[in-house]
Coordinates of C-alpha atoms and ligand atoms in Angstrom, one line a residue:
M1 CA 107.7 71.8 92.0
E2 CA 104.8 73.0 94.2
Y3 CA 105.6 72.5 97.9
F4 CA 102.2 73.6 99.3
R5 CA 100.1 72.1 96.6
H6 CA 97.3 71.0 99.0
L7 CA 97.1 74.5 100.5
P8 CA 95.1 77.3 98.9
K9 CA 95.9 81.0 98.2
V10 CA 94.8 82.7 101.4
K11 CA 92.1 85.3 100.8
Y12 CA 90.1 87.7 102.8
E13 CA 86.7 86.3 103.6
G14 CA 85.5 88.5 106.4
K15 CA 84.9 87.9 110.1
D16 CA 82.1 85.4 109.7
T17 CA 84.1 82.8 107.7
K18 CA 85.0 79.6 109.4
N19 CA 87.5 78.7 106.6
P20 CA 90.8 78.2 108.5
F21 CA 92.7 79.2 105.4
A22 CA 91.1 82.6 105.0
F23 CA 91.7 86.0 106.6
R24 CA 89.0 87.3 108.8
F25 CA 90.4 90.8 109.2
Y26 CA 93.4 91.3 106.9
D27 CA 91.7 92.8 103.8
P28 CA 94.7 94.2 101.8
D29 CA 92.7 96.8 99.9
R30 CA 90.6 98.1 102.8
V31 CA 91.4 101.8 103.4
I32 CA 92.1 102.8 107.0
L33 CA 93.1 106.4 107.9
G34 CA 93.8 107.1 104.2
K35 CA 96.0 104.2 103.5
T36 CA 95.3 100.6 102.5
M37 CA 95.9 97.8 105.0
K38 CA 98.6 96.5 102.7
E39 CA 100.4 99.9 102.9
H40 CA 100.0 100.1 106.7
L41 CA 101.3 96.5 107.1
P42 CA 104.2 95.5 104.9
F43 CA 104.6 92.0 106.1
A44 CA 107.7 90.0 105.8
M45 CA 108.8 86.4 106.1
A46 CA 111.8 85.5 108.2
W47 CA 113.9 83.1 106.1
W48 CA 115.5 81.5 109.2
H49 CA 112.3 80.5 111.0
N50 CA 109.9 79.8 108.3
L51 CA 112.2 77.9 105.9
G52 CA 114.8 76.8 108.4
A53 CA 113.5 76.1 111.9
G54 CA 112.3 72.5 112.4
G55 CA 111.5 72.9 116.1
S56 CA 114.7 71.5 117.6
D57 CA 115.5 72.6 121.1
M58 CA 117.9 71.8 123.9
F59 CA 116.0 68.6 124.7
G60 CA 115.1 67.2 121.3
T61 CA 115.6 67.2 117.6
E62 CA 113.4 68.6 114.8
T63 CA 109.7 67.7 114.7
A64 CA 109.0 69.6 111.4
D65 CA 110.4 68.5 108.1
K66 CA 111.9 71.6 106.4
S67 CA 113.9 69.6 103.8
F68 CA 111.5 70.5 101.0
G69 CA 112.3 67.3 99.3
S70 CA 116.1 67.9 99.2
M71 CA 119.1 66.8 101.3
K72 CA 119.9 69.5 103.9
R73 CA 123.1 71.5 103.7
T74 CA 123.2 71.2 99.9
M75 CA 122.7 73.9 97.2
S76 CA 119.7 72.0 95.9
H77 CA 118.2 72.3 99.4
A78 CA 119.0 76.1 99.3
K79 CA 117.2 76.4 96.0
A80 CA 114.2 74.3 97.2
K81 CA 113.9 76.7 100.1
V82 CA 113.8 79.6 97.7
D83 CA 111.1 77.9 95.7
A84 CA 109.1 76.9 98.8
G85 CA 109.6 80.4 100.4
F86 CA 108.3 82.2 97.3
E87 CA 105.4 79.9 96.9
F88 CA 104.6 80.4 100.6
M89 CA 104.8 84.2 100.4
Q90 CA 102.6 84.3 97.2
K91 CA 100.0 82.1 98.8
L92 CA 99.8 84.2 101.9
G93 CA 100.1 87.6 100.2
V94 CA 103.3 88.4 102.1
E95 CA 105.4 90.8 99.9
Y96 CA 108.7 90.9 101.7
F97 CA 111.4 88.6 103.1
C98 CA 114.2 89.1 105.6
F99 CA 117.4 87.0 105.7
H100 CA 120.8 86.3 107.3
D101 CA 123.6 85.4 104.9
V102 CA 123.8 81.8 106.1
D103 CA 120.0 81.3 106.0
L104 CA 120.4 81.3 102.2
V105 CA 123.2 78.7 101.8
P106 CA 125.0 76.3 104.0
E107 CA 128.2 77.9 105.2
A108 CA 131.4 76.4 103.6
E109 CA 134.9 75.9 105.0
T110 CA 136.1 79.2 103.5
L111 CA 134.6 82.6 103.1
A112 CA 135.4 82.5 99.3
E113 CA 133.4 79.3 98.9
T114 CA 130.5 80.6 101.0
N115 CA 130.5 83.8 99.0
A116 CA 130.4 81.8 95.7
R117 CA 127.4 79.9 97.0
L118 CA 125.8 83.2 98.0
D119 CA 126.3 84.6 94.5
E120 CA 124.7 81.5 93.0
I121 CA 121.7 81.7 95.2
A122 CA 121.4 85.5 94.9
D123 CA 121.0 85.1 91.1
Y124 CA 118.4 82.5 91.7
I125 CA 116.5 84.7 94.2
T126 CA 116.8 87.8 92.0
R127 CA 115.2 85.8 89.1
K128 CA 112.3 84.8 91.4
M129 CA 111.9 88.3 92.6
K130 CA 111.5 89.6 89.0
E131 CA 109.0 86.8 88.2
T132 CA 106.9 87.3 91.3
G133 CA 107.3 91.0 92.2
L134 CA 108.2 89.9 95.8
K135 CA 110.7 92.1 97.6
C136 CA 113.4 92.1 100.3
L137 CA 112.7 94.0 103.5
W138 CA 116.1 93.7 105.1
G139 CA 119.2 91.6 105.2
T140 CA 121.8 90.9 107.9
A141 CA 124.8 88.8 108.6
N142 CA 124.7 86.0 111.1
L143 CA 127.6 86.9 113.4
F144 CA 126.6 84.7 116.3
S145 CA 126.3 81.0 115.3
N146 CA 129.8 80.2 114.0
P147 CA 132.2 79.2 116.9
R148 CA 134.5 82.0 115.8
Y149 CA 132.0 84.5 117.3
M150 CA 132.0 82.9 120.8
N151 CA 133.4 86.1 122.2
G152 CA 131.4 88.4 120.0
A153 CA 131.9 89.8 116.5
G154 CA 132.4 93.6 116.6
S155 CA 133.1 93.1 120.3
S156 CA 135.5 90.2 120.0
N157 CA 138.8 90.2 121.8
S158 CA 140.3 89.0 118.4
A159 CA 141.0 91.5 115.7
D160 CA 141.0 88.5 113.2
V161 CA 137.4 87.7 114.2
F162 CA 136.5 91.3 113.8
C163 CA 137.7 91.1 110.2
F164 CA 135.6 88.0 109.5
A165 CA 132.6 89.9 110.8
A166 CA 133.5 92.7 108.4
A167 CA 133.8 90.3 105.5
Q168 CA 130.3 88.8 106.3
I169 CA 128.7 92.2 106.7
K170 CA 130.3 93.4 103.4
K171 CA 128.8 90.4 101.6
A172 CA 125.4 90.7 103.3
L173 CA 125.3 94.3 102.3
D174 CA 126.1 93.4 98.7
L175 CA 123.2 90.9 98.7
T176 CA 120.8 93.4 100.4
V177 CA 121.6 96.0 97.7
K178 CA 121.3 93.4 94.9
F179 CA 117.8 92.5 96.3
G180 CA 116.9 96.2 96.7
G181 CA 116.4 95.7 100.4
K182 CA 115.0 98.6 102.4
G183 CA 117.1 98.0 105.4
Y184 CA 120.1 96.3 106.9
V185 CA 120.0 95.0 110.5
F186 CA 122.5 94.6 113.3
W187 CA 121.3 92.3 115.9
G188 CA 124.2 92.0 118.3
G189 CA 123.8 88.3 119.0
R190 CA 127.0 87.8 120.9
E191 CA 127.8 91.5 121.4
G192 CA 127.8 91.4 125.2
Y193 CA 129.7 89.7 128.0
E194 CA 129.4 87.2 130.8
T195 CA 131.9 88.7 133.3
L196 CA 133.9 91.9 133.6
L197 CA 136.8 89.9 134.9
N198 CA 137.7 89.1 131.3
T199 CA 136.2 92.1 129.5
D200 CA 137.4 95.5 128.2
M201 CA 134.0 97.0 127.9
K202 CA 135.1 100.4 126.5
L203 CA 137.1 98.8 123.7
E204 CA 134.3 96.4 122.9
L205 CA 131.7 99.2 122.6
D206 CA 134.0 101.4 120.5
N207 CA 134.8 98.6 118.2
I208 CA 131.1 97.7 117.6
A209 CA 130.6 101.4 116.6
R210 CA 133.7 101.2 114.4
L211 CA 132.3 98.1 112.6
M212 CA 129.0 99.9 112.1
K213 CA 130.7 103.0 110.7
L214 CA 132.7 100.9 108.3
A215 CA 129.4 99.2 107.3
V216 CA 127.7 102.6 106.7
D217 CA 130.6 103.8 104.6
Y218 CA 130.7 100.7 102.5
G219 CA 126.9 100.5 102.2
R220 CA 126.7 104.1 101.0
S221 CA 129.6 103.5 98.6
I222 CA 127.7 100.7 96.8
G223 CA 124.4 102.7 96.6
F224 CA 122.6 101.5 99.7
T225 CA 120.2 104.3 100.5
G226 CA 118.0 102.5 103.0
D227 CA 118.2 102.5 106.8
F228 CA 120.6 100.6 109.0
Y229 CA 118.9 99.2 112.1
I230 CA 119.9 98.1 115.5
E231 CA 117.6 95.5 116.9
P232 CA 117.8 95.8 120.7
K233 CA 117.7 92.8 123.0
P234 CA 118.6 92.6 126.7
K235 CA 119.8 89.1 127.2
E236 CA 120.0 85.7 125.5
P237 CA 122.5 84.6 124.3
M238 CA 124.8 86.8 126.5
K239 CA 124.1 87.7 130.1
H240 CA 124.8 91.4 129.4
Q241 CA 123.9 92.5 125.9
Y242 CA 125.2 95.9 124.8
D243 CA 122.0 96.8 122.9
F244 CA 119.8 96.2 126.0
D245 CA 116.8 98.2 124.9
A246 CA 115.7 101.1 122.6
A247 CA 117.0 103.9 124.9
T248 CA 120.4 102.2 125.3
A249 CA 120.7 101.7 121.6
I250 CA 119.7 105.3 120.8
G251 CA 122.3 106.6 123.4
F252 CA 124.9 104.4 121.8
L253 CA 124.1 105.6 118.3
R254 CA 124.2 109.2 119.3
A255 CA 127.4 108.8 121.3
H256 CA 129.1 107.4 118.2
G257 CA 127.6 109.8 115.6
L258 CA 125.6 107.0 113.9
E259 CA 122.1 108.4 114.5
R260 CA 121.7 109.8 110.9
D261 CA 122.2 106.4 109.3
F262 CA 120.5 104.2 111.9
K263 CA 117.0 103.6 113.2
L264 CA 115.7 100.7 115.3
N265 CA 114.1 97.4 114.6
I266 CA 111.9 96.8 117.6
E267 CA 111.0 93.2 118.4
A268 CA 108.1 92.6 120.7
N269 CA 109.6 89.6 122.5
H270 CA 112.9 91.5 123.1
A271 CA 110.9 94.4 124.7
T272 CA 109.3 92.2 127.3
L273 CA 112.6 90.5 128.0
A274 CA 114.0 93.9 128.8
G275 CA 111.2 94.4 131.3
H276 CA 109.4 96.9 129.0
T277 CA 106.1 96.7 127.2
F278 CA 106.3 96.5 123.4
Q279 CA 104.5 99.8 123.3
H280 CA 107.2 101.4 125.5
E281 CA 110.0 100.4 123.2
L282 CA 108.0 101.6 120.1
R283 CA 107.3 105.0 121.8
V284 CA 111.0 105.5 122.8
A285 CA 112.0 104.8 119.2
G286 CA 109.2 106.9 117.8
I287 CA 109.7 110.1 119.8
N288 CA 113.4 109.9 118.9
G289 CA 112.5 109.7 115.2
M290 CA 114.1 106.2 115.1
L291 CA 111.2 103.8 114.6
G292 CA 112.4 102.0 111.5
S293 CA 111.0 98.5 111.5
I294 CA 109.4 95.8 113.6
D295 CA 110.1 92.2 114.3
A296 CA 106.5 91.1 114.8
N297 CA 106.3 88.3 117.3
Q298 CA 105.2 87.7 120.9
G299 CA 106.9 86.3 124.0
D300 CA 105.5 84.3 126.9
L301 CA 105.6 86.4 130.1
L302 CA 105.9 83.3 132.2
L303 CA 109.1 82.3 130.4
G304 CA 112.3 84.1 130.6
W305 CA 113.6 83.6 127.1
D306 CA 112.8 84.5 123.5
T307 CA 110.0 82.2 122.5
D308 CA 109.4 84.0 119.2
E309 CA 105.7 83.1 119.0
F310 CA 103.3 84.3 116.3
P311 CA 101.6 87.4 117.7
F312 CA 98.0 86.6 118.8
D313 CA 97.4 89.2 121.6
V314 CA 95.2 91.8 120.0
Y315 CA 95.7 94.2 122.9
E316 CA 99.4 94.2 122.1
T317 CA 99.0 94.5 118.3
T318 CA 96.5 97.4 118.9
M319 CA 98.9 99.3 121.1
C320 CA 101.7 98.6 118.6
M321 CA 99.7 99.9 115.6
Y322 CA 98.6 102.9 117.8
E323 CA 102.3 103.8 118.2
V324 CA 103.1 103.1 114.5
I325 CA 100.3 105.3 113.3
K326 CA 101.3 108.1 115.8
A327 CA 104.9 107.8 114.6
G328 CA 103.8 108.3 111.0
G329 CA 104.4 104.7 109.9
L330 CA 107.5 102.6 109.4
T331 CA 110.3 103.0 106.9
G332 CA 110.6 99.2 107.2
G333 CA 107.9 96.7 107.8
F334 CA 106.6 93.9 110.0
N335 CA 108.9 90.9 109.9
F336 CA 107.4 87.7 111.5
D337 CA 110.5 86.8 113.5
A338 CA 108.3 84.0 114.7
K339 CA 108.1 80.2 114.6
N340 CA 105.5 77.6 115.1
R341 CA 105.4 75.8 118.5
R342 CA 107.3 72.6 118.4
P343 CA 104.3 70.3 118.2
S344 CA 102.8 72.5 115.4
N345 CA 104.8 70.7 112.9
T346 CA 102.9 70.5 109.6
P347 CA 102.9 72.7 106.5
E348 CA 99.4 73.7 107.5
D349 CA 100.7 75.0 110.7
M350 CA 103.1 77.3 108.8
F351 CA 100.0 78.8 107.2
H352 CA 98.2 79.0 110.4
G353 CA 101.1 80.9 112.0
F354 CA 101.1 83.6 109.3
I355 CA 97.3 83.8 109.1
L356 CA 97.2 84.3 112.9
G357 CA 99.9 86.9 112.8
M358 CA 98.5 88.9 109.9
D359 CA 95.0 88.8 111.2
S360 CA 96.2 89.9 114.7
F361 CA 98.0 92.9 113.2
A362 CA 95.0 93.7 110.9
L363 CA 92.7 93.7 113.8
G364 CA 95.2 95.7 115.8
L365 CA 95.3 98.3 113.0
I366 CA 91.5 98.5 112.8
K367 CA 91.2 98.9 116.6
A368 CA 94.1 101.4 116.8
A369 CA 92.5 103.5 114.1
R370 CA 89.2 103.4 116.1
L371 CA 91.0 104.6 119.3
I372 CA 92.5 107.5 117.4
E373 CA 89.2 108.4 115.6
D374 CA 87.4 108.1 118.9
G375 CA 89.7 110.8 120.2
R376 CA 89.0 110.4 124.0
I377 CA 92.5 109.3 124.8
D378 CA 94.1 112.1 122.8
E379 CA 91.7 114.6 124.3
F380 CA 92.5 113.4 127.8
I381 CA 96.2 113.7 127.3
K382 CA 95.9 117.1 125.8
E383 CA 93.8 118.3 128.8
R384 CA 96.2 116.6 131.3
Y385 CA 99.1 118.6 129.9
S386 CA 97.2 121.8 129.3
S387 CA 99.2 123.8 131.9
W388 CA 102.1 123.8 129.3
Q389 CA 100.0 125.5 126.7
A390 CA 99.9 129.0 128.2
G391 CA 101.3 131.1 131.1
I392 CA 104.3 129.8 132.9
G393 CA 104.2 126.4 131.2
A394 CA 104.5 127.9 127.7
K395 CA 107.4 130.1 128.9
I396 CA 109.2 127.0 130.2
T397 CA 108.8 125.0 127.0
N398 CA 109.9 128.1 125.0
N399 CA 113.1 128.2 127.2
E400 CA 112.3 131.7 128.3
V401 CA 112.9 131.4 132.0
T402 CA 115.6 131.1 134.6
L403 CA 115.5 128.9 137.7
Q404 CA 115.4 132.0 139.8
E405 CA 112.2 133.2 138.0
L406 CA 110.6 129.8 138.5
A407 CA 111.5 129.9 142.2
E408 CA 109.9 133.4 142.5
Y409 CA 106.8 132.2 140.6
A410 CA 106.4 129.2 143.0
E411 CA 106.8 131.3 146.1
K412 CA 104.2 133.8 144.9
L413 CA 101.8 130.9 144.1
G414 CA 101.9 129.5 147.6
A415 CA 100.7 126.1 146.4
P416 CA 100.3 124.5 142.9
K417 CA 96.9 123.7 141.5
D418 CA 95.8 120.1 142.0
P419 CA 97.6 118.3 139.1
G420 CA 94.4 116.2 138.6
S421 CA 93.6 112.5 138.3
G422 CA 95.5 110.3 135.9
K423 CA 92.2 108.5 135.2
Q424 CA 93.9 105.3 134.3
E425 CA 90.9 103.0 134.9
Y426 CA 88.6 105.3 132.8
L427 CA 91.1 105.1 129.9
Q428 CA 91.6 101.4 130.2
R429 CA 87.8 101.0 130.0
I430 CA 87.7 103.0 126.8
V431 CA 90.3 100.6 125.3
N432 CA 88.3 97.6 126.3
D433 CA 85.1 99.1 124.9
I434 CA 86.7 99.7 121.6
L435 CA 88.4 96.3 121.5
F436 CA 85.5 94.2 122.7
G437 CA 82.4 96.3 122.8
E438 CA 81.8 97.1 119.1
Ligands
XUL501 C1 117.3 87.0 117.7 C2 116.6 87.8 116.6 C3 117.3 87.7 115.3 C4 117.3 89.0 114.6 C5 118.2 88.9 113.3 O1 116.6 87.1 118.9 O2 115.6 88.4 116.8 O3 116.7 86.7 114.6 O4 116.1 89.4 114.2 O5 119.5 88.5 113.5
CO502 CO1 114.5 89.6 115.6

């Protein structure tokens, strides 16, 4: 069965096309800074949004029909989703998918039954992967929707719940390995707290790390060679989330000896919820050698929650690609953890969402490469920090000085040289010129 029969395979037609089902900037074979666009931008489809989310919210039911011709919560629906998803990815030229365990099948009453369903669908998916050449970017376990996780998973007060989380992670890792996934994600959906009046914070944090260590040991024992990722998020659903932002997650990983196996999956909308720019979070991950993967979406700065919009702000995608290029690329990819707006409820809109997202990132890549080739920003930063290249600056960075020596140096100097203008407006204009002036 073809689910998007009336929709074409989306191709690159260049920036002058008015065809709504063509890429204007994403040209998979175009080479930029020595790599093709496709290599720079391994795009992925999020199973949950694209094949699952029908637009329901707190005030209303679904507006989009994601039944794909089958009754929901059945295995035939699960299979229809696979067929529709693979057709969708092929038509868009998206090579990867990401999944939670319970995105793939309806959860059953028992773990054993859910796992049997997962085995059945995994065989079905593996066959499709072989037929099409499509791949898995990462897998994860949903440890937040089922009521048993109301107090957390790794951070639950209940040891039994912790064991259920372990069981789900084990199975999700089995599936990720079966699909040849590049990564495995921990997004700590309910790993946080509402009030310290009922919370043992130290035990909760230690237990989350224990669960992660157990996952690493198991994953490595079954041949998982990819990266584990933490996906930081500051709030929603919990008031205090333990993985607040990149810096917090990195500190946590280092404190528990997990930094060799883990990197970060940075999500744009989570960054802005944490009061950071997307670029800030990418930089923090990048300079720590932990920029693994990206959940490519966009928030609404006027709203205080995770709106998971398709990325359209080219300034943001440019700065994102600037960071990614500077960090030497991703080990993961760009997962559109994004959904159509509730009134955008047709299959065409599903295509428009991905075309928008892919073209926004392609344009961001083109512009980021131009910023780097232009060189004025790099040059300015180099000059701004030139005092560290020689003399006392070089001695400090080589760790060849004592505080006493520095004090003597400062005293002799009388006054430091003018540190110079930061020239922010000049630099912002360069970015605008490259984004809009050429
Ligand atoms: C939630 C979120 C998740 C993770 C995977 O905000 O981003 O969908 O990406 O659990
Ligand atoms: Co996400």
